[in-house]
Amino acid sequence: MAHVHTLSRQDARRVAIRAQLLQRERPTDLVTMVRHLTLLQLDPISAVAPSADLVAWSRLGSSYSPSDLRAALDDRRLVELRAMVRPAEDIALYRADMAAWPGTSELKDWQEFRRDWVLANDRCRREILDRLRDAGPLPSRELPDTCEKPWGSTGWTNNKNVTQLLELMVQRGEVAVAGRKGRDRLWDLAERVYPDGPVLVVEEAERERDRRRLRALGIARVRGPECPVEPADVGEAGEPAVVAVEGVRGEWRLDPALLDEPFRGRTALLSPFDRLVHDRVRTQELFGFEYQLEMYKPAAKRRWGYFALPVLHGDQLVGKLDATADRKAGMLLVNAIHQDVPFTKAMAAAVDREIADLARWLQLDVPRVS
């Protein structure tokens, strides 16, 4: 029987911070960083900066430029898969799932619905593939919508037939995002975008994804809420652990390689989508830190701001920065700095330096800090 590690909350936090490359010693290049983190999540909201760029800046510092990400995508060292930027070689871990779409075990109702909808629109699917083969890469608006069964939804995807079909064709391994023109994704045949390479069988690919995810998270639950694109759990990867804090129950999985390293923390401003805080339950359990992304709330009901950035200091999450990049005015507007714990002078100075560095990186002035 495997040894069960017992961790204090501080031990667990430090493992998580080390795993996320948020110690004082920074990674030195973007692609190596993404290989370790396994992904950068794409999100169009740029109240401060797009999330993928913020995550990279938090690790690499101001030597990072968004043009680095564009270049790595253009030369296919990194590829986009379902709104996640991943190392090109990691596509081998998803190919078997693509071939087995919509699933290998008993299908859920929503999987059956998607399978049947694609089948009903098979003519449109084949016409899209033919058009891309002849003229790709193309934006979705230049692809034919000959769907016989419209996509029905109560949300924004209602009747968005081509974009929904493309998303499902990505999951089937038929098409891929080949680049971007402005905000438009450019679509092409997957075989022209993804590298050739051996394909792992479904079960081994899942185990390898769990191993890599645990290396990136450091400590995670065996099982978590269902999250189809990027789960927060890690199956049987690593070694079992418990966190010896009242109220933090159940078994975790730990990457033991991260346990006994020295810890040298620093101050960092994080994207709301940063993997250190992405799983809000884990963030509460390990850091005692309450956080919600409030951009979907009415302004009067927000506690911390539209796109508040969690503030990491050492091995604690200590507050939130409510800031907005006003590019027309050339200013990074600091609306508020919410302190979850009272800042010492040293903490306040460290946060000020990070805000000033963020403004410099964005090529904006900051009218006031603290």
mmCIF file of C-alpha atoms in Angstrom:
data_model
loop_
_atom_site.group_PDB
_atom_site.id
_atom_site.type_symbol
_atom_site.label_atom_id
_atom_site.label_comp_id
_atom_site.label_asym_id
_atom_site.label_seq_id
_atom_site.Cartn_x
_atom_site.Cartn_y
_atom_site.Cartn_z
ATOM 1 C CA MET A 1 0.000 0.000 0.000
ATOM 2 C CA ALA A 2 1.342 3.443 -0.986
ATOM 3 C CA HIS A 3 2.609 5.747 1.732
ATOM 4 C CA VAL A 4 0.091 8.551 2.474
ATOM 5 C CA HIS A 5 1.765 11.945 2.835
ATOM 6 C CA THR A 6 0.441 14.244 5.554
ATOM 7 C CA LEU A 7 0.796 17.922 4.672
ATOM 8 C CA SER A 8 0.160 21.104 6.586
ATOM 9 C CA ARG A 9 -1.823 23.740 4.716
ATOM 10 C CA GLN A 10 1.421 25.693 4.231
ATOM 11 C CA ASP A 11 3.150 22.600 2.787
ATOM 12 C CA ALA A 12 0.254 22.113 0.362
ATOM 13 C CA ARG A 13 0.250 25.776 -0.689
ATOM 14 C CA ARG A 14 3.971 25.719 -1.372
ATOM 15 C CA VAL A 15 3.677 22.572 -3.464
ATOM 16 C CA ALA A 16 0.925 24.242 -5.522
ATOM 17 C CA ILE A 17 2.953 27.461 -6.006
ATOM 18 C CA ARG A 18 6.122 25.572 -6.981
ATOM 19 C CA ALA A 19 4.160 23.495 -9.470
ATOM 20 C CA GLN A 20 2.699 26.638 -11.050
ATOM 21 C CA LEU A 21 6.152 28.224 -11.519
ATOM 22 C CA LEU A 22 5.337 31.158 -9.225
ATOM 23 C CA GLN A 23 8.461 31.062 -7.057
ATOM 24 C CA ARG A 24 11.186 33.695 -7.210
ATOM 25 C CA GLU A 25 13.150 31.686 -9.768
ATOM 26 C CA ARG A 26 11.254 32.288 -12.995
ATOM 27 C CA PRO A 27 11.025 30.127 -16.116
ATOM 28 C CA THR A 28 12.997 31.588 -18.988
ATOM 29 C CA ASP A 29 10.969 30.936 -22.141
ATOM 30 C CA LEU A 30 7.337 30.666 -23.125
ATOM 31 C CA VAL A 31 7.227 27.223 -24.777
ATOM 32 C CA THR A 32 9.078 25.509 -21.906
ATOM 33 C CA MET A 33 6.672 27.207 -19.495
ATOM 34 C CA VAL A 34 3.598 25.996 -21.421
ATOM 35 C CA ARG A 35 5.042 22.475 -21.590
ATOM 36 C CA HIS A 36 5.239 22.463 -17.803
ATOM 37 C CA LEU A 37 1.845 24.113 -17.161
ATOM 38 C CA THR A 38 0.320 21.936 -19.972
ATOM 39 C CA LEU A 39 -1.910 24.791 -21.176
ATOM 40 C CA LEU A 40 -2.693 28.477 -21.446
ATOM 41 C CA GLN A 41 -6.420 29.193 -21.387
ATOM 42 C CA LEU A 42 -7.603 31.616 -24.052
ATOM 43 C CA ASP A 43 -10.252 34.143 -23.120
ATOM 44 C CA PRO A 44 -11.169 37.278 -25.085
ATOM 45 C CA ILE A 45 -11.755 39.509 -22.035
ATOM 46 C CA SER A 46 -8.935 42.038 -21.870
ATOM 47 C CA ALA A 47 -10.004 44.443 -19.120
ATOM 48 C CA VAL A 48 -6.332 44.382 -18.120
ATOM 49 C CA ALA A 49 -4.813 42.003 -20.711
ATOM 50 C CA PRO A 50 -5.958 38.715 -22.280
ATOM 51 C CA SER A 51 -5.698 35.909 -19.738
ATOM 52 C CA ALA A 52 -3.107 33.845 -21.636
ATOM 53 C CA ASP A 53 -0.804 36.866 -21.754
ATOM 54 C CA LEU A 54 -1.368 37.660 -18.070
ATOM 55 C CA VAL A 55 -0.523 34.093 -17.055
ATOM 56 C CA ALA A 56 2.670 34.217 -19.125
ATOM 57 C CA TRP A 57 3.632 37.649 -17.733
ATOM 58 C CA SER A 58 3.039 36.438 -14.143
ATOM 59 C CA ARG A 59 5.663 33.727 -14.712
ATOM 60 C CA LEU A 60 8.112 35.208 -17.214
ATOM 61 C CA GLY A 61 7.928 38.865 -16.209
ATOM 62 C CA SER A 62 8.197 41.817 -18.570
ATOM 63 C CA SER A 63 10.603 39.988 -20.894
ATOM 64 C CA TYR A 64 7.448 38.266 -22.202
ATOM 65 C CA SER A 65 5.695 39.829 -25.187
ATOM 66 C CA PRO A 66 2.309 38.748 -26.598
ATOM 67 C CA SER A 67 4.124 38.508 -29.945
ATOM 68 C CA ASP A 68 6.020 35.527 -28.446
ATOM 69 C CA LEU A 69 2.741 33.630 -28.134
ATOM 70 C CA ARG A 70 1.668 34.556 -31.662
ATOM 71 C CA ALA A 71 5.039 33.410 -33.033
ATOM 72 C CA ALA A 72 4.892 30.068 -31.185
ATOM 73 C CA LEU A 73 1.379 29.473 -32.565
ATOM 74 C CA ASP A 74 2.390 30.555 -36.077
ATOM 75 C CA ASP A 75 5.293 28.106 -36.222
ATOM 76 C CA ARG A 76 3.216 25.388 -34.508
ATOM 77 C CA ARG A 77 5.405 24.830 -31.459
ATOM 78 C CA LEU A 78 2.123 25.562 -29.658
ATOM 79 C CA VAL A 79 -1.356 24.777 -30.993
ATOM 80 C CA GLU A 80 -4.866 25.771 -30.015
ATOM 81 C CA LEU A 81 -7.277 23.031 -28.977
ATOM 82 C CA ARG A 82 -10.714 23.918 -27.594
ATOM 83 C CA ALA A 83 -9.682 27.414 -26.392
ATOM 84 C CA MET A 84 -6.533 26.056 -24.729
ATOM 85 C CA VAL A 85 -3.025 26.647 -26.054
ATOM 86 C CA ARG A 86 -1.053 23.419 -25.669
ATOM 87 C CA PRO A 87 2.384 22.123 -26.707
ATOM 88 C CA ALA A 88 2.058 20.712 -30.224
ATOM 89 C CA GLU A 89 3.376 17.309 -29.151
ATOM 90 C CA ASP A 90 0.594 16.987 -26.538
ATOM 91 C CA ILE A 91 -1.982 16.571 -29.323
ATOM 92 C CA ALA A 92 -0.887 12.910 -29.332
ATOM 93 C CA LEU A 93 -2.628 12.627 -25.937
ATOM 94 C CA TYR A 94 -6.010 13.627 -27.457
ATOM 95 C CA ARG A 95 -5.990 11.809 -30.796
ATOM 96 C CA ALA A 96 -7.475 8.542 -29.500
ATOM 97 C CA ASP A 97 -10.338 10.428 -27.825
ATOM 98 C CA MET A 98 -10.956 12.244 -31.095
ATOM 99 C CA ALA A 99 -11.130 8.957 -32.983
ATOM 100 C CA ALA A 100 -13.555 7.536 -30.388
ATOM 101 C CA TRP A 101 -15.816 10.642 -30.303
ATOM 102 C CA PRO A 102 -18.368 11.097 -28.728
ATOM 103 C CA GLY A 103 -17.095 8.670 -26.077
ATOM 104 C CA THR A 104 -15.825 5.197 -25.269
ATOM 105 C CA SER A 105 -18.116 4.233 -22.382
ATOM 106 C CA GLU A 106 -21.904 4.452 -22.122
ATOM 107 C CA LEU A 107 -22.939 7.772 -23.656
ATOM 108 C CA LYS A 108 -24.665 10.461 -21.623
ATOM 109 C CA ASP A 109 -27.764 12.164 -23.043
ATOM 110 C CA TRP A 110 -25.817 15.268 -24.116
ATOM 111 C CA GLN A 111 -23.258 13.099 -25.937
ATOM 112 C CA GLU A 112 -26.008 11.272 -27.809
ATOM 113 C CA PHE A 113 -27.607 14.614 -28.720
ATOM 114 C CA ARG A 114 -24.335 15.909 -30.193
ATOM 115 C CA ARG A 115 -23.657 12.676 -32.075
ATOM 116 C CA ASP A 116 -27.144 12.748 -33.605
ATOM 117 C CA TRP A 117 -26.911 16.456 -34.477
ATOM 118 C CA VAL A 118 -23.617 15.989 -36.334
ATOM 119 C CA LEU A 119 -25.079 12.983 -38.149
ATOM 120 C CA ALA A 120 -28.157 15.010 -39.160
ATOM 121 C CA ASN A 121 -25.846 17.646 -40.660
ATOM 122 C CA ASP A 122 -23.366 15.297 -42.293
ATOM 123 C CA ARG A 123 -23.740 16.970 -45.702
ATOM 124 C CA CYS A 124 -22.736 20.349 -44.241
ATOM 125 C CA ARG A 125 -19.820 18.728 -42.389
ATOM 126 C CA ARG A 126 -18.488 17.222 -45.620
ATOM 127 C CA GLU A 127 -18.936 20.513 -47.498
ATOM 128 C CA ILE A 128 -16.911 22.325 -44.803
ATOM 129 C CA LEU A 129 -14.119 19.755 -45.128
ATOM 130 C CA ASP A 130 -14.118 20.104 -48.935
ATOM 131 C CA ARG A 131 -14.008 23.919 -48.729
ATOM 132 C CA LEU A 132 -11.122 23.870 -46.240
ATOM 133 C CA ARG A 133 -9.252 21.300 -48.338
ATOM 134 C CA ASP A 134 -9.498 23.599 -51.362
ATOM 135 C CA ALA A 135 -9.106 27.048 -49.783
ATOM 136 C CA GLY A 136 -8.204 26.815 -46.066
ATOM 137 C CA PRO A 137 -7.376 28.331 -43.664
ATOM 138 C CA LEU A 138 -10.657 30.282 -43.556
ATOM 139 C CA PRO A 139 -12.750 32.162 -40.978
ATOM 140 C CA SER A 140 -16.067 30.525 -40.099
ATOM 141 C CA ARG A 141 -18.086 33.171 -41.968
ATOM 142 C CA GLU A 142 -16.559 31.925 -45.250
ATOM 143 C CA LEU A 143 -17.740 28.358 -44.654
ATOM 144 C CA PRO A 144 -21.088 27.071 -45.955
ATOM 145 C CA ASP A 145 -24.063 26.757 -43.599
ATOM 146 C CA THR A 146 -26.149 24.025 -45.200
ATOM 147 C CA CYS A 147 -27.212 22.506 -41.870
ATOM 148 C CA GLU A 148 -30.544 20.740 -42.193
ATOM 149 C CA LYS A 149 -31.076 20.694 -38.422
ATOM 150 C CA PRO A 150 -30.301 24.084 -36.775
ATOM 151 C CA TRP A 151 -28.460 24.217 -33.446
ATOM 152 C CA GLY A 152 -31.124 25.012 -30.836
ATOM 153 C CA SER A 153 -30.145 26.809 -27.653
ATOM 154 C CA THR A 154 -31.583 29.321 -25.211
ATOM 155 C CA GLY A 155 -28.171 31.032 -25.120
ATOM 156 C CA TRP A 156 -25.918 32.904 -27.556
ATOM 157 C CA THR A 157 -25.166 29.737 -29.564
ATOM 158 C CA ASN A 158 -28.752 29.503 -30.891
ATOM 159 C CA ASN A 159 -28.622 28.984 -34.690
ATOM 160 C CA LYS A 160 -24.805 29.364 -34.674
ATOM 161 C CA ASN A 161 -24.711 26.260 -36.807
ATOM 162 C CA VAL A 162 -21.292 26.524 -38.414
ATOM 163 C CA THR A 163 -19.396 27.546 -35.263
ATOM 164 C CA GLN A 164 -21.062 24.746 -33.265
ATOM 165 C CA LEU A 165 -20.350 22.214 -35.985
ATOM 166 C CA LEU A 166 -16.699 23.347 -36.153
ATOM 167 C CA GLU A 167 -16.342 22.924 -32.373
ATOM 168 C CA LEU A 168 -17.635 19.357 -32.650
ATOM 169 C CA MET A 169 -15.424 18.685 -35.676
ATOM 170 C CA VAL A 170 -12.456 19.786 -33.525
ATOM 171 C CA GLN A 171 -13.478 17.176 -30.966
ATOM 172 C CA ARG A 172 -13.671 14.610 -33.793
ATOM 173 C CA GLY A 173 -10.132 15.513 -34.894
ATOM 174 C CA GLU A 174 -11.246 16.721 -38.344
ATOM 175 C CA VAL A 175 -10.516 20.471 -38.179
ATOM 176 C CA ALA A 176 -8.280 22.705 -36.086
ATOM 177 C CA VAL A 177 -7.628 26.377 -35.449
ATOM 178 C CA ALA A 178 -4.761 27.246 -37.785
ATOM 179 C CA GLY A 179 -4.287 30.836 -36.637
ATOM 180 C CA ARG A 180 -6.134 34.082 -36.084
ATOM 181 C CA LYS A 181 -6.840 37.197 -38.090
ATOM 182 C CA GLY A 182 -7.787 39.879 -35.601
ATOM 183 C CA ARG A 183 -10.385 38.224 -33.388
ATOM 184 C CA ASP A 184 -11.410 35.675 -36.030
ATOM 185 C CA ARG A 185 -10.189 32.125 -35.735
ATOM 186 C CA LEU A 186 -8.908 30.640 -38.995
ATOM 187 C CA TRP A 187 -9.929 27.024 -39.568
ATOM 188 C CA ASP A 188 -8.138 24.319 -41.525
ATOM 189 C CA LEU A 189 -7.946 20.548 -41.802
ATOM 190 C CA ALA A 190 -6.500 19.102 -38.598
ATOM 191 C CA GLU A 191 -3.942 17.075 -40.565
ATOM 192 C CA ARG A 192 -2.378 20.353 -41.772
ATOM 193 C CA VAL A 193 -2.146 21.824 -38.257
ATOM 194 C CA TYR A 194 -1.327 18.995 -35.852
ATOM 195 C CA PRO A 195 2.040 17.225 -35.938
ATOM 196 C CA ASP A 196 2.282 13.610 -37.013
ATOM 197 C CA GLY A 197 3.232 11.216 -34.269
ATOM 198 C CA PRO A 198 2.302 8.019 -32.465
ATOM 199 C CA VAL A 199 -1.165 8.019 -30.912
ATOM 200 C CA LEU A 200 -1.572 6.718 -27.371
ATOM 201 C CA VAL A 201 -4.559 4.466 -26.667
ATOM 202 C CA VAL A 202 -7.379 6.171 -24.745
ATOM 203 C CA GLU A 203 -6.561 4.747 -21.300
ATOM 204 C CA GLU A 204 -2.810 5.439 -21.470
ATOM 205 C CA ALA A 205 -3.430 8.933 -22.859
ATOM 206 C CA GLU A 206 -5.770 9.671 -19.950
ATOM 207 C CA ARG A 207 -3.187 8.447 -17.428
ATOM 208 C CA GLU A 208 -0.476 10.579 -19.058
ATOM 209 C CA ARG A 209 -2.746 13.662 -19.048
ATOM 210 C CA ASP A 210 -3.392 13.036 -15.329
ATOM 211 C CA ARG A 211 0.365 12.772 -14.684
ATOM 212 C CA ARG A 212 1.111 16.009 -16.515
ATOM 213 C CA ARG A 213 -1.805 17.811 -14.874
ATOM 214 C CA LEU A 214 -0.582 16.772 -11.416
ATOM 215 C CA ARG A 215 2.936 17.974 -12.234
ATOM 216 C CA ALA A 216 1.395 21.344 -13.170
ATOM 217 C CA LEU A 217 -0.901 21.556 -10.123
ATOM 218 C CA GLY A 218 1.343 19.881 -7.524
ATOM 219 C CA ILE A 219 -1.596 18.742 -5.426
ATOM 220 C CA ALA A 220 -5.131 17.976 -6.583
ATOM 221 C CA ARG A 221 -8.188 15.889 -5.872
ATOM 222 C CA VAL A 222 -8.495 12.328 -7.175
ATOM 223 C CA ARG A 223 -11.953 13.231 -8.468
ATOM 224 C CA GLY A 224 -13.535 16.630 -8.963
ATOM 225 C CA PRO A 225 -16.623 18.142 -10.611
ATOM 226 C CA GLU A 226 -17.012 17.133 -14.256
ATOM 227 C CA CYS A 227 -15.195 19.601 -16.492
ATOM 228 C CA PRO A 228 -14.961 18.232 -20.031
ATOM 229 C CA VAL A 229 -12.258 20.474 -21.564
ATOM 230 C CA GLU A 230 -9.726 20.469 -18.720
ATOM 231 C CA PRO A 231 -10.567 18.530 -15.539
ATOM 232 C CA ALA A 232 -9.290 19.719 -12.158
ATOM 233 C CA ASP A 233 -8.703 16.175 -10.885
ATOM 234 C CA VAL A 234 -5.849 13.773 -11.541
ATOM 235 C CA GLY A 235 -7.097 10.220 -11.066
ATOM 236 C CA GLU A 236 -4.434 7.916 -9.637
ATOM 237 C CA ALA A 237 -1.416 10.008 -10.657
ATOM 238 C CA GLY A 238 1.257 10.710 -8.047
ATOM 239 C CA GLU A 239 0.974 9.567 -4.441
ATOM 240 C CA PRO A 240 -1.864 9.837 -1.905
ATOM 241 C CA ALA A 241 -1.882 12.744 0.556
ATOM 242 C CA VAL A 242 -4.043 14.332 3.218
ATOM 243 C CA VAL A 243 -4.011 17.983 4.255
ATOM 244 C CA ALA A 244 -4.004 18.132 8.046
ATOM 245 C CA VAL A 245 -6.349 21.108 8.424
ATOM 246 C CA GLU A 246 -9.784 20.996 10.010
ATOM 247 C CA GLY A 247 -12.452 21.128 7.320
ATOM 248 C CA VAL A 248 -10.152 19.937 4.494
ATOM 249 C CA ARG A 249 -11.317 16.357 4.181
ATOM 250 C CA GLY A 250 -10.681 13.489 1.838
ATOM 251 C CA GLU A 251 -7.750 12.209 -0.149
ATOM 252 C CA TRP A 252 -5.580 14.284 -2.441
ATOM 253 C CA ARG A 253 -2.896 13.258 -4.914
ATOM 254 C CA LEU A 254 0.548 14.764 -4.639
ATOM 255 C CA ASP A 255 3.576 15.104 -6.903
ATOM 256 C CA PRO A 256 6.196 14.058 -4.324
ATOM 257 C CA ALA A 257 9.045 15.606 -6.350
ATOM 258 C CA LEU A 258 7.766 19.021 -5.212
ATOM 259 C CA LEU A 259 7.766 18.260 -1.487
ATOM 260 C CA ASP A 260 11.265 18.802 -0.190
ATOM 261 C CA GLU A 261 12.508 21.619 -2.401
ATOM 262 C CA PRO A 262 13.410 24.942 -0.761
ATOM 263 C CA PHE A 263 10.677 27.567 -1.097
ATOM 264 C CA ARG A 264 11.504 31.088 -2.210
ATOM 265 C CA GLY A 265 8.288 33.011 -2.707
ATOM 266 C CA ARG A 266 7.580 36.296 -4.425
ATOM 267 C CA THR A 267 4.714 38.660 -5.136
ATOM 268 C CA ALA A 268 2.594 38.090 -8.245
ATOM 269 C CA LEU A 269 -0.613 39.406 -9.790
ATOM 270 C CA LEU A 270 -2.661 36.573 -11.263
ATOM 271 C CA SER A 271 -5.253 36.241 -13.987
ATOM 272 C CA PRO A 272 -8.729 35.238 -12.738
ATOM 273 C CA PHE A 273 -8.258 32.140 -14.950
ATOM 274 C CA ASP A 274 -4.836 31.300 -13.497
ATOM 275 C CA ARG A 275 -4.555 27.595 -12.636
ATOM 276 C CA LEU A 276 -3.423 28.455 -9.109
ATOM 277 C CA VAL A 277 -6.929 29.834 -8.416
ATOM 278 C CA HIS A 278 -8.999 28.256 -11.205
ATOM 279 C CA ASP A 279 -10.514 25.579 -8.944
ATOM 280 C CA ARG A 280 -12.265 27.860 -6.437
ATOM 281 C CA VAL A 281 -12.956 25.049 -3.931
ATOM 282 C CA ARG A 282 -9.285 23.997 -3.897
ATOM 283 C CA THR A 283 -8.280 27.668 -3.556
ATOM 284 C CA GLN A 284 -10.510 28.009 -0.505
ATOM 285 C CA GLU A 285 -9.274 24.748 1.037
ATOM 286 C CA LEU A 286 -5.542 25.311 0.525
ATOM 287 C CA PHE A 287 -5.285 29.103 0.738
ATOM 288 C CA GLY A 288 -8.376 30.079 2.731
ATOM 289 C CA PHE A 289 -8.991 32.503 -0.147
ATOM 290 C CA GLU A 290 -12.465 33.376 -1.368
ATOM 291 C CA TYR A 291 -12.672 34.449 -4.993
ATOM 292 C CA GLN A 292 -15.200 34.824 -7.786
ATOM 293 C CA LEU A 293 -14.872 36.343 -11.232
ATOM 294 C CA GLU A 294 -17.500 39.070 -11.047
ATOM 295 C CA MET A 295 -17.662 40.410 -14.588
ATOM 296 C CA TYR A 296 -21.055 38.738 -15.094
ATOM 297 C CA LYS A 297 -22.526 40.385 -11.976
ATOM 298 C CA PRO A 298 -24.260 43.778 -11.961
ATOM 299 C CA ALA A 299 -21.740 46.457 -10.921
ATOM 300 C CA ALA A 300 -23.588 47.174 -7.657
ATOM 301 C CA LYS A 301 -23.238 43.540 -6.555
ATOM 302 C CA ARG A 302 -19.483 43.242 -7.141
ATOM 303 C CA ARG A 303 -17.276 43.007 -4.075
ATOM 304 C CA TRP A 304 -13.876 43.107 -5.766
ATOM 305 C CA GLY A 305 -14.372 44.419 -9.304
ATOM 306 C CA TYR A 306 -15.102 43.448 -12.896
ATOM 307 C CA PHE A 307 -11.806 41.577 -13.493
ATOM 308 C CA ALA A 308 -10.041 41.577 -10.116
ATOM 309 C CA LEU A 309 -6.569 40.025 -10.125
ATOM 310 C CA PRO A 310 -5.740 37.745 -7.161
ATOM 311 C CA VAL A 311 -2.582 38.873 -5.357
ATOM 312 C CA LEU A 312 -0.022 36.238 -4.354
ATOM 313 C CA HIS A 313 2.584 37.160 -1.740
ATOM 314 C CA GLY A 314 5.023 34.443 -0.680
ATOM 315 C CA ASP A 315 2.897 31.377 0.033
ATOM 316 C CA GLN A 316 -0.400 33.211 0.618
ATOM 317 C CA LEU A 317 -3.109 34.788 -1.497
ATOM 318 C CA VAL A 318 -3.480 38.126 0.274
ATOM 319 C CA GLY A 319 -5.883 40.257 -1.753
ATOM 320 C CA LYS A 320 -7.352 41.344 -5.069
ATOM 321 C CA LEU A 321 -6.345 44.151 -7.421
ATOM 322 C CA ASP A 322 -9.264 45.893 -9.141
ATOM 323 C CA ALA A 323 -7.612 47.551 -12.127
ATOM 324 C CA THR A 324 -8.565 48.490 -15.686
ATOM 325 C CA ALA A 325 -6.352 49.170 -18.682
ATOM 326 C CA ASP A 326 -7.658 52.397 -20.257
ATOM 327 C CA ARG A 327 -5.721 52.213 -23.501
ATOM 328 C CA LYS A 328 -7.231 55.393 -24.968
ATOM 329 C CA ALA A 329 -6.048 57.391 -21.971
ATOM 330 C CA GLY A 330 -2.783 55.437 -21.785
ATOM 331 C CA MET A 331 -3.459 54.590 -18.130
ATOM 332 C CA LEU A 332 -3.652 51.527 -15.906
ATOM 333 C CA LEU A 333 -6.408 52.649 -13.557
ATOM 334 C CA VAL A 334 -6.132 51.186 -10.067
ATOM 335 C CA ASN A 335 -9.709 51.275 -8.769
ATOM 336 C CA ALA A 336 -9.022 49.449 -5.502
ATOM 337 C CA ILE A 337 -6.620 47.101 -3.749
ATOM 338 C CA HIS A 338 -8.655 44.763 -1.552
ATOM 339 C CA GLN A 339 -6.644 43.388 1.366
ATOM 340 C CA ASP A 340 -7.757 39.944 2.570
ATOM 341 C CA VAL A 341 -5.112 40.257 5.270
ATOM 342 C CA PRO A 342 -3.753 43.619 6.457
ATOM 343 C CA PHE A 343 -0.716 44.478 4.319
ATOM 344 C CA THR A 344 2.559 45.143 6.083
ATOM 345 C CA LYS A 345 4.692 47.953 4.655
ATOM 346 C CA ALA A 346 6.856 45.367 2.893
ATOM 347 C CA MET A 347 3.799 43.657 1.349
ATOM 348 C CA ALA A 348 2.318 46.979 0.214
ATOM 349 C CA ALA A 349 5.643 47.978 -1.376
ATOM 350 C CA ALA A 350 5.942 44.605 -3.140
ATOM 351 C CA VAL A 351 2.379 44.889 -4.517
ATOM 352 C CA ASP A 352 3.107 48.461 -5.670
ATOM 353 C CA ARG A 353 6.169 47.235 -7.545
ATOM 354 C CA GLU A 354 4.139 44.540 -9.293
ATOM 355 C CA ILE A 355 1.470 47.061 -10.306
ATOM 356 C CA ALA A 356 4.148 49.401 -11.654
ATOM 357 C CA ASP A 357 5.719 46.480 -13.555
ATOM 358 C CA LEU A 358 2.320 45.480 -14.970
ATOM 359 C CA ALA A 359 1.781 49.048 -16.177
ATOM 360 C CA ARG A 360 5.235 49.149 -17.798
ATOM 361 C CA TRP A 361 4.605 45.823 -19.507
ATOM 362 C CA LEU A 362 1.261 47.151 -20.828
ATOM 363 C CA GLN A 363 3.041 50.367 -21.873
ATOM 364 C CA LEU A 364 0.640 52.387 -19.731
ATOM 365 C CA ASP A 365 1.112 54.962 -17.021
ATOM 366 C CA VAL A 366 -0.241 54.241 -13.560
ATOM 367 C CA PRO A 367 -1.695 57.397 -11.988
ATOM 368 C CA ARG A 368 -1.697 56.077 -8.449
ATOM 369 C CA VAL A 369 -0.384 53.035 -6.650
ATOM 370 C CA SER A 370 -1.788 52.232 -3.184
#
